[in-house]
Coordinates of C-alpha atoms in Angstrom, one line a residue:
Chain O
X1 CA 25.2 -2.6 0.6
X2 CA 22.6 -1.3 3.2
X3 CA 19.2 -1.2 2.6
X4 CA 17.4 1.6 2.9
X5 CA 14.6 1.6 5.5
X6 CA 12.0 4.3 5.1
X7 CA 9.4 5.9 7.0
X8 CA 5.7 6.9 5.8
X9 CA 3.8 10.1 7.3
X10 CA 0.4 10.1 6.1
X11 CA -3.1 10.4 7.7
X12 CA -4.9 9.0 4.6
X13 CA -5.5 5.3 3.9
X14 CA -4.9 5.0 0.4
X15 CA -2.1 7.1 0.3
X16 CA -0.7 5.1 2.8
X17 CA -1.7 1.5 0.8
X18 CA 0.1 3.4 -2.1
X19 CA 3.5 4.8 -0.7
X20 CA 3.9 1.6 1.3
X21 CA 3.5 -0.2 -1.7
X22 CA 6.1 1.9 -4.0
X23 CA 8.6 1.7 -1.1
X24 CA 8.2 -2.6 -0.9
X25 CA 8.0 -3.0 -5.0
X26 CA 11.4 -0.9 -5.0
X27 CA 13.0 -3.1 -2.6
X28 CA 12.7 -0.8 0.6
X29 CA 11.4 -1.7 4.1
X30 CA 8.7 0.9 5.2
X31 CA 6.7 1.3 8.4
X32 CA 3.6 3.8 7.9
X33 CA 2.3 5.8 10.8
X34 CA -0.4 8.4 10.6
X35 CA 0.8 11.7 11.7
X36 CA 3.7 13.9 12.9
X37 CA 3.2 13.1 16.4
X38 CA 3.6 9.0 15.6
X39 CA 6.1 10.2 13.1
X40 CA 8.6 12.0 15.9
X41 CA 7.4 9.3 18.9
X42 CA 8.6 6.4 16.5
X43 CA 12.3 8.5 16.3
X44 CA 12.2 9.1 20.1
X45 CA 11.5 5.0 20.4
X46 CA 14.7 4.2 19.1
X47 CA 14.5 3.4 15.3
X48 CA 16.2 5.4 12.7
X49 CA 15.4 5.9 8.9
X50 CA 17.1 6.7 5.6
X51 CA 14.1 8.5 3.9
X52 CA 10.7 10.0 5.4
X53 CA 7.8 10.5 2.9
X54 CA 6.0 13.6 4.8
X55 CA 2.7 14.7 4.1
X56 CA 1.6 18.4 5.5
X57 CA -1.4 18.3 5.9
X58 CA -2.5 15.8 8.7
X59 CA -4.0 16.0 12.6
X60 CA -2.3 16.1 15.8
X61 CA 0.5 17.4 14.2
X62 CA 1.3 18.2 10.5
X63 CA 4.3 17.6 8.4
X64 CA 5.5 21.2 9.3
X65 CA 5.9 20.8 12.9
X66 CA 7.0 17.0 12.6
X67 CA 9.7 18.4 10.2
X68 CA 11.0 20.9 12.6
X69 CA 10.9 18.7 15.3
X70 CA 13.0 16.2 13.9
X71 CA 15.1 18.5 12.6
X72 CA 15.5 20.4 16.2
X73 CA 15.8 16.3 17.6
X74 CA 18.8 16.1 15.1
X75 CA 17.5 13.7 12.7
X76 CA 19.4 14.7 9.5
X77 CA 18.2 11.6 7.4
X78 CA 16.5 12.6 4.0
X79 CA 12.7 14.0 4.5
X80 CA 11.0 14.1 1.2
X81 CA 7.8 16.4 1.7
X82 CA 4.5 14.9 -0.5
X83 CA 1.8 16.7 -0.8
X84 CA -1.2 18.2 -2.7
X85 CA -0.6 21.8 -2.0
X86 CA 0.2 23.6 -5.1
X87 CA 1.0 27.6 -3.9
X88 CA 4.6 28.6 -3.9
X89 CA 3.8 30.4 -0.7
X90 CA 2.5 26.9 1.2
X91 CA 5.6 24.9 -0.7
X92 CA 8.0 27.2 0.6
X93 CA 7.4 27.1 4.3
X94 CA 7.0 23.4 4.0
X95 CA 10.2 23.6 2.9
X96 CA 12.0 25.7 5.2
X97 CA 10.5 23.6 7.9
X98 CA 13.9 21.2 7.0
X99 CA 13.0 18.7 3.7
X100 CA 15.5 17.6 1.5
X101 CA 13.5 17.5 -1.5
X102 CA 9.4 18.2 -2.1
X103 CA 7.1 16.1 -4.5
X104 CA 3.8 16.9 -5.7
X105 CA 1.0 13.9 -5.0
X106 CA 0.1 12.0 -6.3
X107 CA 3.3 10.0 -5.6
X108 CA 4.4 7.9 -8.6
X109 CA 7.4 5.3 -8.8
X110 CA 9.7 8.1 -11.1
X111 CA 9.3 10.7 -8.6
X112 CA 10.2 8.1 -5.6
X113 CA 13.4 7.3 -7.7
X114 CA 13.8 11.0 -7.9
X115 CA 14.0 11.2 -4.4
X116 CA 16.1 7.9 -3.9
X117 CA 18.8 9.3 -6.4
X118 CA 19.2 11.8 -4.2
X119 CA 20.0 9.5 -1.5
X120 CA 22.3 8.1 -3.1
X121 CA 24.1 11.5 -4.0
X122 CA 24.2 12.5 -0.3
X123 CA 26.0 9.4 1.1
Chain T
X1 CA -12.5 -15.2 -31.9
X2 CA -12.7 -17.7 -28.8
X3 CA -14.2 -16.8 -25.8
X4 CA -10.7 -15.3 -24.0
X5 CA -9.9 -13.4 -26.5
X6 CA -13.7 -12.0 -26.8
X7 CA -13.8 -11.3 -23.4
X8 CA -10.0 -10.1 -23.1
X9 CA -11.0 -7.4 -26.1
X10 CA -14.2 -6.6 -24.8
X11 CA -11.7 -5.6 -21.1
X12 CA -9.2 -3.6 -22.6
X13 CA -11.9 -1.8 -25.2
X14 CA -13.6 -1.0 -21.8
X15 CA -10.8 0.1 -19.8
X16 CA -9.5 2.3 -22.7
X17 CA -12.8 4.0 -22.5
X18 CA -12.7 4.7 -19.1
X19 CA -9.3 6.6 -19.9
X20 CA -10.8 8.5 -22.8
X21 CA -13.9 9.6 -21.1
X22 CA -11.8 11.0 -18.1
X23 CA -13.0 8.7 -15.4
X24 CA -9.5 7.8 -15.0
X25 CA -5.8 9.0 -15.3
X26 CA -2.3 7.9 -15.8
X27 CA -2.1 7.7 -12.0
X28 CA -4.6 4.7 -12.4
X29 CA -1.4 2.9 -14.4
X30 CA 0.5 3.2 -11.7
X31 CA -1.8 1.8 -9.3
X32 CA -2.2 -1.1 -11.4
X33 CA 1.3 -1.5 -12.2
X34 CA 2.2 -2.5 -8.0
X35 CA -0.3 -5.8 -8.4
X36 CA 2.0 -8.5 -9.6
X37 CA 1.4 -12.2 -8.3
X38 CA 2.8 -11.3 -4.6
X39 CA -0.2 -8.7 -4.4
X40 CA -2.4 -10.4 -7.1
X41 CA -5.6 -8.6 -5.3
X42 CA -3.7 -4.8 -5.1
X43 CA -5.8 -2.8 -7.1
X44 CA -8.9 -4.1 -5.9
X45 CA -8.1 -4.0 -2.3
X46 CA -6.9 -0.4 -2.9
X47 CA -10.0 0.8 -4.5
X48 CA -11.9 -0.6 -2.4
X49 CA -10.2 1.3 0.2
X50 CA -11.1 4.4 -1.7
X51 CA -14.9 3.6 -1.6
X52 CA -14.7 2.6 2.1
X53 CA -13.2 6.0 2.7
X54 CA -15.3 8.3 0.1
X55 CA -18.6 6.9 1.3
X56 CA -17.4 7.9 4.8
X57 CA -16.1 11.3 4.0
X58 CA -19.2 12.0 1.8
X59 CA -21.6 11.3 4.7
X60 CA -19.8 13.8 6.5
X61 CA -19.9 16.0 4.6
X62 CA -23.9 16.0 4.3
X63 CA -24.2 16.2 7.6
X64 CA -21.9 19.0 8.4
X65 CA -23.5 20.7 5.4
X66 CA -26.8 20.3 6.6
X67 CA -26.1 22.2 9.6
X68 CA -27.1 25.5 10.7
X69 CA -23.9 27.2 11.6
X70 CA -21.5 25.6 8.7
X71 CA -17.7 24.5 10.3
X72 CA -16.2 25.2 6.5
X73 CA -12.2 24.6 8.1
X74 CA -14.0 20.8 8.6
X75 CA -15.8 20.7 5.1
X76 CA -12.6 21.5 3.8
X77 CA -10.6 18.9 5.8
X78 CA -12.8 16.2 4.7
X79 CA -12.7 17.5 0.8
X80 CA -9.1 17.5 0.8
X81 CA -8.8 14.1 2.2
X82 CA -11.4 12.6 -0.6
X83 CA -8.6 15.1 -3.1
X84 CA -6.2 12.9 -2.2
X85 CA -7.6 9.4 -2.3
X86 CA -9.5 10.0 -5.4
X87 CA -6.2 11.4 -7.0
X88 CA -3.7 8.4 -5.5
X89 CA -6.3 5.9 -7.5
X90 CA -6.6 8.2 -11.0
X91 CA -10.4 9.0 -10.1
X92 CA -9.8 12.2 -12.3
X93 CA -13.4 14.0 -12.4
X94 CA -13.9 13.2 -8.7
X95 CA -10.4 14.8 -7.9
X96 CA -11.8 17.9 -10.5
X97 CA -14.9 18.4 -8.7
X98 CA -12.8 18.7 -5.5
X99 CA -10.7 21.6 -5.9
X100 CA -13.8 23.5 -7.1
X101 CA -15.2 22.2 -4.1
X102 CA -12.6 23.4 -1.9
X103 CA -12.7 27.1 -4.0
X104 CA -16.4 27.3 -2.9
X105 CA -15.2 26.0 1.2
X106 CA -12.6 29.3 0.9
X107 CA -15.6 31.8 0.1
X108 CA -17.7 30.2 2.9
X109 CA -20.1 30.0 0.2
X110 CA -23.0 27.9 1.6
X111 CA -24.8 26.7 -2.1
X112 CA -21.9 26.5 -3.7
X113 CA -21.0 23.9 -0.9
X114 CA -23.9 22.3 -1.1
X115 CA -23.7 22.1 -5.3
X116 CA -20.6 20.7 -5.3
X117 CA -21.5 18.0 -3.0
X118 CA -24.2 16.7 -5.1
X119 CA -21.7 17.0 -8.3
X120 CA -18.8 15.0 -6.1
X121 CA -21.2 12.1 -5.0
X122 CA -22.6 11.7 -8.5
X123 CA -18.9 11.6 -10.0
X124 CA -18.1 9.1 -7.1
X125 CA -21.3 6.7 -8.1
X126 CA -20.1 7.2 -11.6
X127 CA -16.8 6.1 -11.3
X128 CA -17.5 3.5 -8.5
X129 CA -20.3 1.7 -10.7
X130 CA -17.5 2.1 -13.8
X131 CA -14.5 0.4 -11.5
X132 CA -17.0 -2.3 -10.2
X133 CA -18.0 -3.5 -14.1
X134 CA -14.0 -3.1 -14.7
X135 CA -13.7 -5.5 -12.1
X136 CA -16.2 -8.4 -13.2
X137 CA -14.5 -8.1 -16.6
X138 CA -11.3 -9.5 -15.2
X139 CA -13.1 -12.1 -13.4
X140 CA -15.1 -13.0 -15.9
X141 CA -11.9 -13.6 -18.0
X142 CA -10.0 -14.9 -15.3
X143 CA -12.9 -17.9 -14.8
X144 CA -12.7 -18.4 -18.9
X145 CA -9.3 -18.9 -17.8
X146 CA -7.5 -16.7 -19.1
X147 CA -5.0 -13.7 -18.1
X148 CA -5.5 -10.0 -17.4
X149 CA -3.8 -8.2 -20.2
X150 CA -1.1 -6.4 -19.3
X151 CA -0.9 -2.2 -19.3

């Protein structure tokens, strides 16, 4: 079986200490970067993923626009968006920016097997 | 009682407290369920993370707030990000204090800024001084050699 490699999007240290952390204690091999730009330049260097953990709200460029760019770059692997936001309206355009599946932060290990299950589904 | 078991008692009494008096939330659990003996330091190095950052975004925040002409899109930047650490770690009352702190950011309202600054740095010394005792509990029952009891 192949193991799924992940990728974290997320401008904040402890988040990133945390998701990192969750990935690796679940088995899975996880590079962090910090933003959408490093998120879509890391893609555009070559390496692929099975599963993004996208925050929205970060500089350079937020988990909206890396989602759409990805998605417009053809990436079709599962983007989980993770975030704080909490409005239906904010959700929703995060959303139809291309995820797969949306989790509310903070991130705990039953909603990262949430997302992995639907991984799993999906291939 | 021997002197483990004292001290092992006296840590979980303490850490049960912290739960009940809303310093901290389940989300703390989890935090402390990812140190196992390949990351034997975690939560520590994590929380310590979350000072190094809080103290940071905190002193921005004064100094933006001090200003004459407010940039409230960066007061509200800098609140979300100390959201966010303080509710990855389970820092409930600090995460609390930040979405009425963001409310008062929406209706550019300058004092309710500024009050809301002084309740979020008092919540953070709170909970910081309250982590730090945690912390010297499990070393002190660590060098009576003994074992952090599991949550």
């Amino acid at each position: 079986m192949n193991k799924i490699r992940a990728l974290v999007v997320d401008d904040n240290m402890v988040n990133q200490t945390m998701h990192h952390r969750l990935l690796e204690n679940l088995g899975i091999e996880n590079q962090v970067v910090k933003n959408g730009k490093e998120a879509v330049d890391v893609h555009y260097s070559g390496k692929y993923f099975d599963l993004i953990l996208m925050d929205m709200d970060m500089p350079i460029m937020n988990g909206i626009e890396a989602t759409k760019t990805l998605r417009a770059m053809g990436i079709r692997c599962m983007i989980a968006g993770v975030s704080t936001r909490s409005l239906d309206q904010e959700k929703q355009e995060f959303i139809e920016a291309g995820l797969d599946d949306y989790q509310e932060k903070p991130l705990t290990k039953a909603k990262l097997v949430s997302i992995l299950h639907k991984i799993n589904h999906t291939t | 009682m021997d002197t483990v078991t004292q001290l092992q008692r006296q840590l979980v009494d303490y850490t049960n407290s912290l739960f009940l008096e809303g310093f901290l939330n389940e989300q703390f659990n989890q935090l402390q369920q990812l140190q196992d003996e390949s990351n034997p330091d975690f939560v520590v190095e994590v929380v310590s993370l979350f000072f190094q950052d809080s103290e940071r975004l905190l002193n921005e925040l004064a100094k933006i707030l001090e200003q004459k002409n407010i940039d409230f899109k960066k007061v509200d930047a800098h609140v979300h990000q100390l959201k966010g650490s303080s509710s990855s770690i389970g820092a409930q009352r600090v995460q609390r204090v930040c979405i009425a702190f963001r409310n008062s950011c929406e209706e550019k309202n300058i004092e309710g800024c500024q009050k809301c600054l002084q309740h979020v740095k008092y919540e953070y010394t709170h909970v910081k001084n309250k982590l730090e005792t945690l912390f010297k509990l499990e070393q002190q029952v660590l060098a009576a050699g003994g074992t952090i009891p599991m949550y």
